[in-house]
């Protein structure tokens, strides 16, 4: 399976990848993109089985990416990994079609709890 | 009545970020009365909406380099300026996003800005601040509020 990690911070992309490995998802192929626009290019070339995406990014935000994907008919499972985890953000994420929202900072256990149902 | 996160809240949030991604040791971050020296790196995110203001994270250049090294799993001597900017921006974003969750909403969080030196926001003042020490280097987190919103 392929997982696409989208975050404008290279440090955070590395932490998400490390945490995926710690959570036991080290068998999966992991791809990276630095914003929503770049993610669309990556997805067009190699469709992932899961997108893990930051909310707040330059060029195209995570919410804009999710809206664009759903508008184009892509139903790939999508989760946010964001520092903004207030209830209204969760509601907005779920209403837009996200399947989970993982709050930063996070642990490997947080990833397992959110992603096991999606990657089973 | 509007709840403004306390200095203790700022400390708890910063400690959680540091413990999760930098040290793994809650005792690694100590409360301190020391101010950050002029030679500093500052990461800032701005909030606009129901609460308008900023969250800033400042630390010494040495602490910024160590933080970037920890986030990137590198030796401090190998860290580039871009990696320091990325790391301090992301740390400010994480602290700021969590502080935002405690403030009245809705508000929009900006992308982080990182500068070498001190940063001041015109028309805003500090409403909460915590001074910490990490690896014997000073680190401060502050919450700012636009004057028009101040009580």
PDB file of N, CA, C and O in Angstrom, chain B residues 101-146:
ATOM      1  N   UNK B 101      -6.452  26.471  20.038  1.00  0.00           N
ATOM      2  CA  UNK B 101      -7.559  25.595  20.445  1.00  0.00           C
ATOM      3  C   UNK B 101      -8.159  26.008  21.791  1.00  0.00           C
ATOM      4  O   UNK B 101      -9.281  25.633  22.111  1.00  0.00           O
ATOM      5  N   UNK B 102      -7.392  26.770  22.583  1.00  0.00           N
ATOM      6  CA  UNK B 102      -7.887  27.188  23.895  1.00  0.00           C
ATOM      7  C   UNK B 102      -8.502  28.586  23.869  1.00  0.00           C
ATOM      8  O   UNK B 102      -9.061  29.033  24.865  1.00  0.00           O
ATOM      9  N   UNK B 103      -8.360  29.272  22.752  1.00  0.00           N
ATOM     10  CA  UNK B 103      -8.855  30.648  22.629  1.00  0.00           C
ATOM     11  C   UNK B 103     -10.247  30.657  21.994  1.00  0.00           C
ATOM     12  O   UNK B 103     -10.632  29.698  21.331  1.00  0.00           O
ATOM     13  N   UNK B 104     -10.982  31.743  22.169  1.00  0.00           N
ATOM     14  CA  UNK B 104     -12.286  31.821  21.515  1.00  0.00           C
ATOM     15  C   UNK B 104     -12.135  31.787  19.997  1.00  0.00           C
ATOM     16  O   UNK B 104     -11.176  32.317  19.453  1.00  0.00           O
ATOM     17  N   UNK B 105     -13.068  31.128  19.325  1.00  0.00           N
ATOM     18  CA  UNK B 105     -13.004  31.020  17.873  1.00  0.00           C
ATOM     19  C   UNK B 105     -14.268  31.573  17.252  1.00  0.00           C
ATOM     20  O   UNK B 105     -15.183  32.006  17.963  1.00  0.00           O
ATOM     21  N   UNK B 106     -14.357  31.568  15.935  1.00  0.00           N
ATOM     22  CA  UNK B 106     -13.337  31.054  15.009  1.00  0.00           C
ATOM     23  C   UNK B 106     -12.238  32.078  14.737  1.00  0.00           C
ATOM     24  O   UNK B 106     -12.477  33.273  14.717  1.00  0.00           O
ATOM     25  N   UNK B 107     -11.038  31.566  14.560  1.00  0.00           N
ATOM     26  CA  UNK B 107      -9.901  32.375  14.159  1.00  0.00           C
ATOM     27  C   UNK B 107      -9.113  31.606  13.114  1.00  0.00           C
ATOM     28  O   UNK B 107      -9.221  30.384  13.024  1.00  0.00           O
ATOM     29  N   UNK B 108      -8.335  32.330  12.350  1.00  0.00           N
ATOM     30  CA  UNK B 108      -7.493  31.708  11.323  1.00  0.00           C
ATOM     31  C   UNK B 108      -6.042  31.832  11.752  1.00  0.00           C
ATOM     32  O   UNK B 108      -5.598  32.891  12.187  1.00  0.00           O
ATOM     33  N   UNK B 109      -5.321  30.712  11.643  1.00  0.00           N
ATOM     34  CA  UNK B 109      -3.902  30.679  12.014  1.00  0.00           C
ATOM     35  C   UNK B 109      -3.061  30.889  10.761  1.00  0.00           C
ATOM     36  O   UNK B 109      -3.285  30.225   9.748  1.00  0.00           O
ATOM     37  N   UNK B 110      -2.101  31.792  10.849  1.00  0.00           N
ATOM     38  CA  UNK B 110      -1.244  32.057   9.685  1.00  0.00           C
ATOM     39  C   UNK B 110      -0.187  30.974   9.535  1.00  0.00           C
ATOM     40  O   UNK B 110       0.039  30.175  10.444  1.00  0.00           O
ATOM     41  N   UNK B 111       0.492  31.000   8.402  1.00  0.00           N
ATOM     42  CA  UNK B 111       1.705  30.201   8.263  1.00  0.00           C
ATOM     43  C   UNK B 111       2.762  30.809   9.176  1.00  0.00           C
ATOM     44  O   UNK B 111       2.720  32.014   9.458  1.00  0.00           O
ATOM     45  N   UNK B 112       3.716  30.028   9.650  1.00  0.00           N
ATOM     46  CA  UNK B 112       4.732  30.587  10.551  1.00  0.00           C
ATOM     47  C   UNK B 112       5.734  31.482   9.818  1.00  0.00           C
ATOM     48  O   UNK B 112       6.041  31.256   8.649  1.00  0.00           O
ATOM     49  N   UNK B 113       6.204  32.485  10.541  1.00  0.00           N
ATOM     50  CA  UNK B 113       7.317  33.316  10.068  1.00  0.00           C
ATOM     51  C   UNK B 113       8.463  33.137  11.054  1.00  0.00           C
ATOM     52  O   UNK B 113       8.229  33.008  12.258  1.00  0.00           O
ATOM     53  N   UNK B 114       9.677  33.110  10.552  1.00  0.00           N
ATOM     54  CA  UNK B 114      10.845  32.943  11.419  1.00  0.00           C
ATOM     55  C   UNK B 114      11.834  34.065  11.127  1.00  0.00           C
ATOM     56  O   UNK B 114      12.118  34.349   9.960  1.00  0.00           O
ATOM     57  N   UNK B 115      12.293  34.716  12.182  1.00  0.00           N
ATOM     58  CA  UNK B 115      13.272  35.790  12.016  1.00  0.00           C
ATOM     59  C   UNK B 115      14.451  35.570  12.959  1.00  0.00           C
ATOM     60  O   UNK B 115      14.315  34.895  13.983  1.00  0.00           O
ATOM     61  N   UNK B 116      15.573  36.148  12.560  1.00  0.00           N
ATOM     62  CA  UNK B 116      16.736  36.160  13.441  1.00  0.00           C
ATOM     63  C   UNK B 116      16.613  37.420  14.274  1.00  0.00           C
ATOM     64  O   UNK B 116      16.592  38.520  13.717  1.00  0.00           O
ATOM     65  N   UNK B 117      16.480  37.281  15.578  1.00  0.00           N
ATOM     66  CA  UNK B 117      16.329  38.448  16.429  1.00  0.00           C
ATOM     67  C   UNK B 117      14.950  38.503  17.046  1.00  0.00           C
ATOM     68  O   UNK B 117      14.183  37.551  17.008  1.00  0.00           O
ATOM     69  N   UNK B 118      14.657  39.676  17.596  1.00  0.00           N
ATOM     70  CA  UNK B 118      13.403  39.867  18.308  1.00  0.00           C
ATOM     71  C   UNK B 118      12.330  40.344  17.332  1.00  0.00           C
ATOM     72  O   UNK B 118      12.629  40.988  16.337  1.00  0.00           O
ATOM     73  N   UNK B 119      11.080  40.008  17.629  1.00  0.00           N
ATOM     74  CA  UNK B 119       9.976  40.409  16.772  1.00  0.00           C
ATOM     75  C   UNK B 119       8.944  41.120  17.645  1.00  0.00           C
ATOM     76  O   UNK B 119       8.638  40.669  18.747  1.00  0.00           O
ATOM     77  N   UNK B 120       8.404  42.219  17.155  1.00  0.00           N
ATOM     78  CA  UNK B 120       7.323  42.904  17.857  1.00  0.00           C
ATOM     79  C   UNK B 120       6.171  43.086  16.882  1.00  0.00           C
ATOM     80  O   UNK B 120       6.389  43.239  15.680  1.00  0.00           O
ATOM     81  N   UNK B 121       4.944  43.029  17.382  1.00  0.00           N
ATOM     82  CA  UNK B 121       3.773  43.191  16.530  1.00  0.00           C
ATOM     83  C   UNK B 121       3.175  44.565  16.803  1.00  0.00           C
ATOM     84  O   UNK B 121       2.741  44.834  17.927  1.00  0.00           O
ATOM     85  N   UNK B 122       3.145  45.442  15.797  1.00  0.00           N
ATOM     86  CA  UNK B 122       2.605  46.788  16.025  1.00  0.00           C
ATOM     87  C   UNK B 122       1.169  46.727  16.549  1.00  0.00           C
ATOM     88  O   UNK B 122       0.344  45.974  16.028  1.00  0.00           O
ATOM     89  N   UNK B 123       0.884  47.478  17.594  1.00  0.00           N
ATOM     90  CA  UNK B 123      -0.471  47.542  18.131  1.00  0.00           C
ATOM     91  C   UNK B 123      -0.840  46.364  19.015  1.00  0.00           C
ATOM     92  O   UNK B 123      -1.988  46.261  19.441  1.00  0.00           O
ATOM     93  N   UNK B 124       0.099  45.489  19.280  1.00  0.00           N
ATOM     94  CA  UNK B 124      -0.184  44.324  20.127  1.00  0.00           C
ATOM     95  C   UNK B 124       0.755  44.329  21.336  1.00  0.00           C
ATOM     96  O   UNK B 124       1.812  44.954  21.315  1.00  0.00           O
ATOM     97  N   UNK B 125       0.336  43.639  22.378  1.00  0.00           N
ATOM     98  CA  UNK B 125       1.196  43.528  23.547  1.00  0.00           C
ATOM     99  C   UNK B 125       1.126  42.105  24.101  1.00  0.00           C
ATOM    100  O   UNK B 125       0.176  41.364  23.818  1.00  0.00           O
ATOM    101  N   UNK B 126       2.121  41.773  24.912  1.00  0.00           N
ATOM    102  CA  UNK B 126       2.187  40.426  25.494  1.00  0.00           C
ATOM    103  C   UNK B 126       1.152  40.299  26.609  1.00  0.00           C
ATOM    104  O   UNK B 126       1.113  41.135  27.513  1.00  0.00           O
ATOM    105  N   UNK B 127       0.317  39.264  26.544  1.00  0.00           N
ATOM    106  CA  UNK B 127      -0.642  39.025  27.632  1.00  0.00           C
ATOM    107  C   UNK B 127      -0.222  37.828  28.499  1.00  0.00           C
ATOM    108  O   UNK B 127      -0.631  37.726  29.653  1.00  0.00           O
ATOM    109  N   UNK B 128       0.545  36.913  27.928  1.00  0.00           N
ATOM    110  CA  UNK B 128       1.064  35.779  28.692  1.00  0.00           C
ATOM    111  C   UNK B 128       2.449  35.442  28.165  1.00  0.00           C
ATOM    112  O   UNK B 128       2.695  35.520  26.975  1.00  0.00           O
ATOM    113  N   UNK B 129       3.304  35.006  29.098  1.00  0.00           N
ATOM    114  CA  UNK B 129       4.668  34.647  28.677  1.00  0.00           C
ATOM    115  C   UNK B 129       5.237  33.632  29.650  1.00  0.00           C
ATOM    116  O   UNK B 129       4.972  33.702  30.850  1.00  0.00           O
ATOM    117  N   UNK B 130       5.993  32.694  29.119  1.00  0.00           N
ATOM    118  CA  UNK B 130       6.675  31.751  29.991  1.00  0.00           C
ATOM    119  C   UNK B 130       8.136  31.659  29.545  1.00  0.00           C
ATOM    120  O   UNK B 130       8.433  31.640  28.347  1.00  0.00           O
ATOM    121  N   UNK B 131       9.032  31.651  30.551  1.00  0.00           N
ATOM    122  CA  UNK B 131      10.468  31.532  30.278  1.00  0.00           C
ATOM    123  C   UNK B 131      10.933  30.152  30.716  1.00  0.00           C
ATOM    124  O   UNK B 131      10.670  29.736  31.844  1.00  0.00           O
ATOM    125  N   UNK B 132      11.605  29.475  29.823  1.00  0.00           N
ATOM    126  CA  UNK B 132      12.052  28.107  30.085  1.00  0.00           C
ATOM    127  C   UNK B 132      13.542  27.989  29.760  1.00  0.00           C
ATOM    128  O   UNK B 132      14.125  28.880  29.129  1.00  0.00           O
ATOM    129  N   UNK B 133      14.109  26.874  30.162  1.00  0.00           N
ATOM    130  CA  UNK B 133      15.495  26.566  29.815  1.00  0.00           C
ATOM    131  C   UNK B 133      15.546  25.171  29.220  1.00  0.00           C
ATOM    132  O   UNK B 133      14.945  24.245  29.776  1.00  0.00           O
ATOM    133  N   UNK B 134      16.205  25.039  28.096  1.00  0.00           N
ATOM    134  CA  UNK B 134      16.371  23.729  27.460  1.00  0.00           C
ATOM    135  C   UNK B 134      17.850  23.561  27.129  1.00  0.00           C
ATOM    136  O   UNK B 134      18.433  24.398  26.437  1.00  0.00           O
ATOM    137  N   UNK B 135      18.449  22.516  27.665  1.00  0.00           N
ATOM    138  CA  UNK B 135      19.884  22.253  27.462  1.00  0.00           C
ATOM    139  C   UNK B 135      20.715  23.487  27.830  1.00  0.00           C
ATOM    140  O   UNK B 135      21.612  23.900  27.092  1.00  0.00           O
ATOM    141  N   UNK B 136      20.337  24.081  28.958  1.00  0.00           N
ATOM    142  CA  UNK B 136      21.025  25.262  29.501  1.00  0.00           C
ATOM    143  C   UNK B 136      20.916  26.496  28.611  1.00  0.00           C
ATOM    144  O   UNK B 136      21.691  27.444  28.755  1.00  0.00           O
ATOM    145  N   UNK B 137      19.980  26.481  27.692  1.00  0.00           N
ATOM    146  CA  UNK B 137      19.766  27.639  26.813  1.00  0.00           C
ATOM    147  C   UNK B 137      18.357  28.178  27.038  1.00  0.00           C
ATOM    148  O   UNK B 137      17.411  27.397  27.202  1.00  0.00           O
ATOM    149  N   UNK B 138      18.195  29.497  27.047  1.00  0.00           N
ATOM    150  CA  UNK B 138      16.872  30.074  27.299  1.00  0.00           C
ATOM    151  C   UNK B 138      15.913  29.932  26.123  1.00  0.00           C
ATOM    152  O   UNK B 138      16.331  29.922  24.965  1.00  0.00           O
ATOM    153  N   UNK B 139      14.642  29.821  26.475  1.00  0.00           N
ATOM    154  CA  UNK B 139      13.578  29.669  25.490  1.00  0.00           C
ATOM    155  C   UNK B 139      12.336  30.350  26.066  1.00  0.00           C
ATOM    156  O   UNK B 139      12.057  30.225  27.258  1.00  0.00           O
ATOM    157  N   UNK B 140      11.632  31.103  25.263  1.00  0.00           N
ATOM    158  CA  UNK B 140      10.437  31.795  25.768  1.00  0.00           C
ATOM    159  C   UNK B 140       9.275  31.611  24.805  1.00  0.00           C
ATOM    160  O   UNK B 140       9.467  31.540  23.587  1.00  0.00           O
ATOM    161  N   UNK B 141       8.079  31.501  25.359  1.00  0.00           N
ATOM    162  CA  UNK B 141       6.854  31.429  24.554  1.00  0.00           C
ATOM    163  C   UNK B 141       5.930  32.539  25.044  1.00  0.00           C
ATOM    164  O   UNK B 141       5.727  32.704  26.251  1.00  0.00           O
ATOM    165  N   UNK B 142       5.400  33.310  24.107  1.00  0.00           N
ATOM    166  CA  UNK B 142       4.531  34.424  24.504  1.00  0.00           C
ATOM    167  C   UNK B 142       3.272  34.461  23.648  1.00  0.00           C
ATOM    168  O   UNK B 142       3.275  34.074  22.487  1.00  0.00           O
ATOM    169  N   UNK B 143       2.200  34.926  24.295  1.00  0.00           N
ATOM    170  CA  UNK B 143       0.922  35.138  23.624  1.00  0.00           C
ATOM    171  C   UNK B 143       0.676  36.634  23.573  1.00  0.00           C
ATOM    172  O   UNK B 143       0.733  37.310  24.599  1.00  0.00           O
ATOM    173  N   UNK B 144       0.410  37.138  22.381  1.00  0.00           N
ATOM    174  CA  UNK B 144       0.179  38.567  22.171  1.00  0.00           C
ATOM    175  C   UNK B 144      -1.273  38.793  21.804  1.00  0.00           C
ATOM    176  O   UNK B 144      -1.931  37.910  21.235  1.00  0.00           O
ATOM    177  N   UNK B 145      -1.752  39.997  22.112  1.00  0.00           N
ATOM    178  CA  UNK B 145      -3.125  40.364  21.759  1.00  0.00           C
ATOM    179  C   UNK B 145      -3.140  41.779  21.188  1.00  0.00           C
ATOM    180  O   UNK B 145      -2.459  42.673  21.693  1.00  0.00           O
ATOM    181  N   UNK B 146      -3.917  41.953  20.133  1.00  0.00           N
ATOM    182  CA  UNK B 146      -4.062  43.289  19.558  1.00  0.00           C
ATOM    183  C   UNK B 146      -4.722  44.210  20.573  1.00  0.00           C
ATOM    184  O   UNK B 146      -5.666  43.805  21.271  1.00  0.00           O
TER     185      UNK B 146
END
